[in-house]
PDB file of C-alpha atoms in Angstrom:
ATOM      1  CA  MET Z   1      28.660 -40.413   7.531  1.00  0.00           C
ATOM      2  CA  VAL Z   2      29.658 -40.556  11.362  1.00  0.00           C
ATOM      3  CA  GLN Z   3      32.197 -42.724  12.959  1.00  0.00           C
ATOM      4  CA  ALA Z   4      30.602 -44.822  15.564  1.00  0.00           C
ATOM      5  CA  PRO Z   5      32.471 -45.174  18.919  1.00  0.00           C
ATOM      6  CA  SER Z   6      34.969 -48.127  19.255  1.00  0.00           C
ATOM      7  CA  GLY Z   7      33.582 -51.202  21.237  1.00  0.00           C
ATOM      8  CA  ASN Z   8      30.092 -50.565  19.961  1.00  0.00           C
ATOM      9  CA  ALA Z   9      27.985 -53.401  17.992  1.00  0.00           C
ATOM     10  CA  ARG Z  10      27.922 -50.960  15.049  1.00  0.00           C
ATOM     11  CA  SER Z  11      31.450 -49.692  15.199  1.00  0.00           C
ATOM     12  CA  GLY Z  12      33.025 -48.011  12.188  1.00  0.00           C
ATOM     13  CA  HIS Z  13      31.346 -45.617   9.900  1.00  0.00           C
ATOM     14  CA  ILE Z  14      27.658 -45.406  10.108  1.00  0.00           C
ATOM     15  CA  ASP Z  15      25.575 -43.982   7.023  1.00  0.00           C
ATOM     16  CA  LEU Z  16      23.071 -41.559   8.385  1.00  0.00           C
ATOM     17  CA  VAL Z  17      19.443 -40.574   7.085  1.00  0.00           C
ATOM     18  CA  LEU Z  18      18.209 -37.377   8.188  1.00  0.00           C
ATOM     19  CA  ARG Z  19      14.450 -37.562   7.491  1.00  0.00           C
ATOM     20  CA  THR Z  20      11.459 -35.942   8.515  1.00  0.00           C
ATOM     21  CA  MET Z  21      10.206 -37.013  12.247  1.00  0.00           C
ATOM     22  CA  ARG Z  22       7.109 -39.330  12.118  1.00  0.00           C
ATOM     23  CA  GLU Z  23       4.813 -40.398  15.058  1.00  0.00           C
ATOM     24  CA  ASP Z  24       5.959 -44.076  14.790  1.00  0.00           C
ATOM     25  CA  ASP Z  25       9.112 -42.920  15.676  1.00  0.00           C
ATOM     26  CA  LEU Z  26       8.130 -42.135  19.312  1.00  0.00           C
ATOM     27  CA  PRO Z  27       9.508 -45.289  21.308  1.00  0.00           C
ATOM     28  CA  GLN Z  28      12.992 -44.740  20.003  1.00  0.00           C
ATOM     29  CA  LEU Z  29      12.596 -40.959  20.443  1.00  0.00           C
ATOM     30  CA  LEU Z  30      11.293 -41.428  23.984  1.00  0.00           C
ATOM     31  CA  ALA Z  31      14.245 -43.646  24.726  1.00  0.00           C
ATOM     32  CA  ILE Z  32      16.832 -41.095  23.728  1.00  0.00           C
ATOM     33  CA  GLU Z  33      15.052 -38.602  25.333  1.00  0.00           C
ATOM     34  CA  ASP Z  34      14.570 -40.399  28.796  1.00  0.00           C
ATOM     35  CA  GLU Z  35      18.576 -41.141  28.602  1.00  0.00           C
ATOM     36  CA  SER Z  36      19.342 -37.487  27.932  1.00  0.00           C
ATOM     37  CA  PHE Z  37      17.151 -35.272  30.032  1.00  0.00           C
ATOM     38  CA  GLN Z  38      16.267 -35.096  33.847  1.00  0.00           C
ATOM     39  CA  THR Z  39      12.896 -33.797  32.880  1.00  0.00           C
ATOM     40  CA  PRO Z  40      12.183 -35.357  29.449  1.00  0.00           C
ATOM     41  CA  TRP Z  41       9.377 -34.438  26.958  1.00  0.00           C
ATOM     42  CA  THR Z  42       6.548 -36.835  26.936  1.00  0.00           C
ATOM     43  CA  ALA Z  43       4.823 -38.448  23.719  1.00  0.00           C
ATOM     44  CA  GLU Z  44       2.193 -35.849  23.861  1.00  0.00           C
ATOM     45  CA  ALA Z  45       4.863 -33.092  23.866  1.00  0.00           C
ATOM     46  CA  PHE Z  46       6.280 -34.657  20.448  1.00  0.00           C
ATOM     47  CA  ARG Z  47       2.607 -35.381  19.183  1.00  0.00           C
ATOM     48  CA  GLN Z  48       1.852 -31.976  19.705  1.00  0.00           C
ATOM     49  CA  GLU Z  49       5.034 -30.711  17.910  1.00  0.00           C
ATOM     50  CA  LEU Z  50       4.438 -32.644  15.115  1.00  0.00           C
ATOM     51  CA  GLN Z  51       0.928 -31.044  14.435  1.00  0.00           C
ATOM     52  CA  THR Z  52       2.120 -27.517  15.153  1.00  0.00           C
ATOM     53  CA  PRO Z  53       1.966 -25.126  12.126  1.00  0.00           C
ATOM     54  CA  GLY Z  54       5.601 -23.898  11.649  1.00  0.00           C
ATOM     55  CA  ALA Z  55       7.191 -26.789  13.285  1.00  0.00           C
ATOM     56  CA  TRP Z  56      10.312 -28.778  11.822  1.00  0.00           C
ATOM     57  CA  ALA Z  57      11.365 -31.931  13.012  1.00  0.00           C
ATOM     58  CA  ARG Z  58      13.907 -34.117  12.076  1.00  0.00           C
ATOM     59  CA  VAL Z  59      15.744 -37.353  12.964  1.00  0.00           C
ATOM     60  CA  ALA Z  60      19.023 -39.046  12.116  1.00  0.00           C
ATOM     61  CA  ALA Z  61      18.536 -42.668  11.665  1.00  0.00           C
ATOM     62  CA  ASP Z  62      21.415 -45.316  10.828  1.00  0.00           C
ATOM     63  CA  GLY Z  63      21.049 -47.742   7.816  1.00  0.00           C
ATOM     64  CA  GLU Z  64      18.966 -50.062   9.723  1.00  0.00           C
ATOM     65  CA  GLY Z  65      16.352 -47.340  10.864  1.00  0.00           C
ATOM     66  CA  HIS Z  66      17.706 -46.896  14.239  1.00  0.00           C
ATOM     67  CA  LEU Z  67      17.194 -43.606  15.668  1.00  0.00           C
ATOM     68  CA  ILE Z  68      20.732 -41.894  16.813  1.00  0.00           C
ATOM     69  CA  GLY Z  69      19.254 -38.396  17.344  1.00  0.00           C
ATOM     70  CA  TYR Z  70      16.681 -35.974  16.623  1.00  0.00           C
ATOM     71  CA  LEU Z  71      16.077 -31.841  16.503  1.00  0.00           C
ATOM     72  CA  VAL Z  72      12.697 -30.342  17.135  1.00  0.00           C
ATOM     73  CA  CYS Z  73      12.074 -26.658  16.212  1.00  0.00           C
ATOM     74  CA  ARG Z  74       9.752 -24.048  15.356  1.00  0.00           C
ATOM     75  CA  LEU Z  75       9.536 -20.986  13.543  1.00  0.00           C
ATOM     76  CA  LEU Z  76       7.977 -17.950  14.930  1.00  0.00           C
ATOM     77  CA  PHE Z  77       7.768 -15.080  12.551  1.00  0.00           C
ATOM     78  CA  ASP Z  78      11.324 -14.876  11.320  1.00  0.00           C
ATOM     79  CA  VAL Z  79      13.061 -16.822  14.023  1.00  0.00           C
ATOM     80  CA  TRP Z  80      13.715 -20.515  14.387  1.00  0.00           C
ATOM     81  CA  HIS Z  81      13.626 -21.798  17.957  1.00  0.00           C
ATOM     82  CA  VAL Z  82      15.454 -24.886  18.917  1.00  0.00           C
ATOM     83  CA  LEU Z  83      13.006 -26.630  21.181  1.00  0.00           C
ATOM     84  CA  ASP Z  84      14.694 -30.143  21.757  1.00  0.00           C
ATOM     85  CA  LEU Z  85      17.844 -31.573  20.393  1.00  0.00           C
ATOM     86  CA  ALA Z  86      19.100 -34.999  21.551  1.00  0.00           C
ATOM     87  CA  VAL Z  87      21.680 -37.841  20.481  1.00  0.00           C
ATOM     88  CA  SER Z  88      21.779 -41.297  21.814  1.00  0.00           C
ATOM     89  CA  PRO Z  89      24.573 -41.593  24.494  1.00  0.00           C
ATOM     90  CA  THR Z  90      26.298 -43.888  22.496  1.00  0.00           C
ATOM     91  CA  TYR Z  91      26.805 -41.805  19.433  1.00  0.00           C
ATOM     92  CA  ARG Z  92      27.535 -38.537  21.403  1.00  0.00           C
ATOM     93  CA  GLY Z  93      30.712 -36.752  20.147  1.00  0.00           C
ATOM     94  CA  CYS Z  94      30.232 -38.284  16.776  1.00  0.00           C
ATOM     95  CA  GLY Z  95      29.004 -35.140  14.909  1.00  0.00           C
ATOM     96  CA  VAL Z  96      25.096 -36.437  14.947  1.00  0.00           C
ATOM     97  CA  ALA Z  97      24.085 -33.177  16.562  1.00  0.00           C
ATOM     98  CA  ARG Z  98      26.145 -31.061  14.271  1.00  0.00           C
ATOM     99  CA  LEU Z  99      24.636 -32.597  11.378  1.00  0.00           C
ATOM    100  CA  LEU Z 100      21.146 -31.983  12.522  1.00  0.00           C
ATOM    101  CA  LEU Z 101      21.818 -28.347  13.416  1.00  0.00           C
ATOM    102  CA  GLU Z 102      23.574 -28.002   9.943  1.00  0.00           C
ATOM    103  CA  GLU Z 103      20.521 -28.907   8.081  1.00  0.00           C
ATOM    104  CA  LEU Z 104      18.691 -26.627  10.218  1.00  0.00           C
ATOM    105  CA  LEU Z 105      21.115 -23.601   9.586  1.00  0.00           C
ATOM    106  CA  HIS Z 106      20.898 -24.314   5.740  1.00  0.00           C
ATOM    107  CA  VAL Z 107      17.063 -23.807   6.170  1.00  0.00           C
ATOM    108  CA  ALA Z 108      17.273 -20.754   7.963  1.00  0.00           C
ATOM    109  CA  ALA Z 109      19.959 -19.147   5.826  1.00  0.00           C
ATOM    110  CA  SER Z 110      17.988 -19.862   2.511  1.00  0.00           C
ATOM    111  CA  SER Z 111      15.120 -17.956   4.093  1.00  0.00           C
ATOM    112  CA  GLY Z 112      16.977 -15.340   5.773  1.00  0.00           C
ATOM    113  CA  ASP Z 113      15.952 -16.235   9.122  1.00  0.00           C
ATOM    114  CA  ASP Z 114      17.658 -16.231  12.497  1.00  0.00           C
ATOM    115  CA  VAL Z 115      18.200 -19.146  14.672  1.00  0.00           C
ATOM    116  CA  THR Z 116      18.023 -19.190  18.742  1.00  0.00           C
ATOM    117  CA  LEU Z 117      17.999 -21.649  21.591  1.00  0.00           C
ATOM    118  CA  GLU Z 118      18.326 -22.086  25.252  1.00  0.00           C
ATOM    119  CA  VAL Z 119      21.126 -23.960  26.955  1.00  0.00           C
ATOM    120  CA  ARG Z 120      22.289 -24.888  30.319  1.00  0.00           C
ATOM    121  CA  PRO Z 121      25.516 -23.041  31.435  1.00  0.00           C
ATOM    122  CA  SER Z 122      26.697 -26.584  32.830  1.00  0.00           C
ATOM    123  CA  ASN Z 123      26.269 -28.229  29.379  1.00  0.00           C
ATOM    124  CA  ALA Z 124      29.906 -27.712  28.025  1.00  0.00           C
ATOM    125  CA  ALA Z 125      29.411 -30.201  25.124  1.00  0.00           C
ATOM    126  CA  ALA Z 126      26.364 -28.386  24.008  1.00  0.00           C
ATOM    127  CA  LEU Z 127      28.029 -24.794  24.304  1.00  0.00           C
ATOM    128  CA  ALA Z 128      31.144 -25.917  22.183  1.00  0.00           C
ATOM    129  CA  LEU Z 129      28.832 -27.339  19.546  1.00  0.00           C
ATOM    130  CA  TYR Z 130      26.809 -24.074  19.416  1.00  0.00           C
ATOM    131  CA  ARG Z 131      29.955 -21.599  19.727  1.00  0.00           C
ATOM    132  CA  GLY Z 132      31.816 -23.879  16.941  1.00  0.00           C
ATOM    133  CA  LEU Z 133      28.740 -23.170  14.546  1.00  0.00           C
ATOM    134  CA  GLY Z 134      28.607 -19.496  15.221  1.00  0.00           C
ATOM    135  CA  PHE Z 135      25.918 -19.081  18.033  1.00  0.00           C
ATOM    136  CA  VAL Z 136      26.513 -16.233  20.378  1.00  0.00           C
ATOM    137  CA  GLU Z 137      25.480 -15.537  23.874  1.00  0.00           C
ATOM    138  CA  ARG Z 138      22.577 -12.880  23.772  1.00  0.00           C
ATOM    139  CA  GLY Z 139      21.308 -13.166  27.386  1.00  0.00           C
ATOM    140  CA  HIS Z 140      20.006 -15.311  30.192  1.00  0.00           C
ATOM    141  CA  ARG Z 141      16.650 -16.651  31.585  1.00  0.00           C
ATOM    142  CA  PRO Z 142      16.914 -16.988  35.311  1.00  0.00           C
ATOM    143  CA  GLY Z 143      15.587 -20.001  36.803  1.00  0.00           C
ATOM    144  CA  TYR Z 144      14.601 -21.560  33.452  1.00  0.00           C
ATOM    145  CA  TYR Z 145      14.927 -24.932  34.104  1.00  0.00           C
ATOM    146  CA  ASP Z 146      12.261 -26.218  36.549  1.00  0.00           C
ATOM    147  CA  ASP Z 147      13.984 -29.256  37.674  1.00  0.00           C
ATOM    148  CA  THR Z 148      17.088 -27.742  38.797  1.00  0.00           C
ATOM    149  CA  GLN Z 149      16.181 -23.951  38.807  1.00  0.00           C
ATOM    150  CA  GLU Z 150      19.634 -23.723  36.662  1.00  0.00           C
ATOM    151  CA  ASP Z 151      19.320 -20.191  34.421  1.00  0.00           C
ATOM    152  CA  ALA Z 152      19.571 -20.681  30.773  1.00  0.00           C
ATOM    153  CA  LEU Z 153      21.925 -19.073  28.346  1.00  0.00           C
ATOM    154  CA  ILE Z 154      20.090 -17.425  25.324  1.00  0.00           C
ATOM    155  CA  MET Z 155      22.113 -17.962  22.131  1.00  0.00           C
ATOM    156  CA  THR Z 156      21.422 -17.002  18.660  1.00  0.00           C
ATOM    157  CA  LEU Z 157      22.705 -17.148  15.332  1.00  0.00           C
ATOM    158  CA  ASP Z 158      22.087 -14.227  12.812  1.00  0.00           C
TER     159      ASP Z 158
END
């Protein structure tokens, strides 16, 4: 359950359902993706991940089925790689991304796998979330983001 922002048409506590991402989620996913990133994933990128062995894609939906956020990652050997994580701007700061990541961390811990991700150094909210979950910086990738040539911080949780 998360607390919706006040003034929202759905203000108050919202029961969340975390479930496997489906192809029929794409219209809602793409809307959140477009609102979240300068260079958003395409429908084809999501479709490809849904069909990739080792991919793990989850959505957070409210009780009415409206998507609020999602997480896409992939297990490569013994490391989970977070590929895409976004929350609808209306629900940022309400704990949705934390819930999605905590579910992934539970899966990773049960199999003894590590988790890694890249994040923009300018994304203070994401950095605070990741550090709060125990991720630590392990390096950086110069010019990683094509849209701005910004470096990426590599963070891992062992």
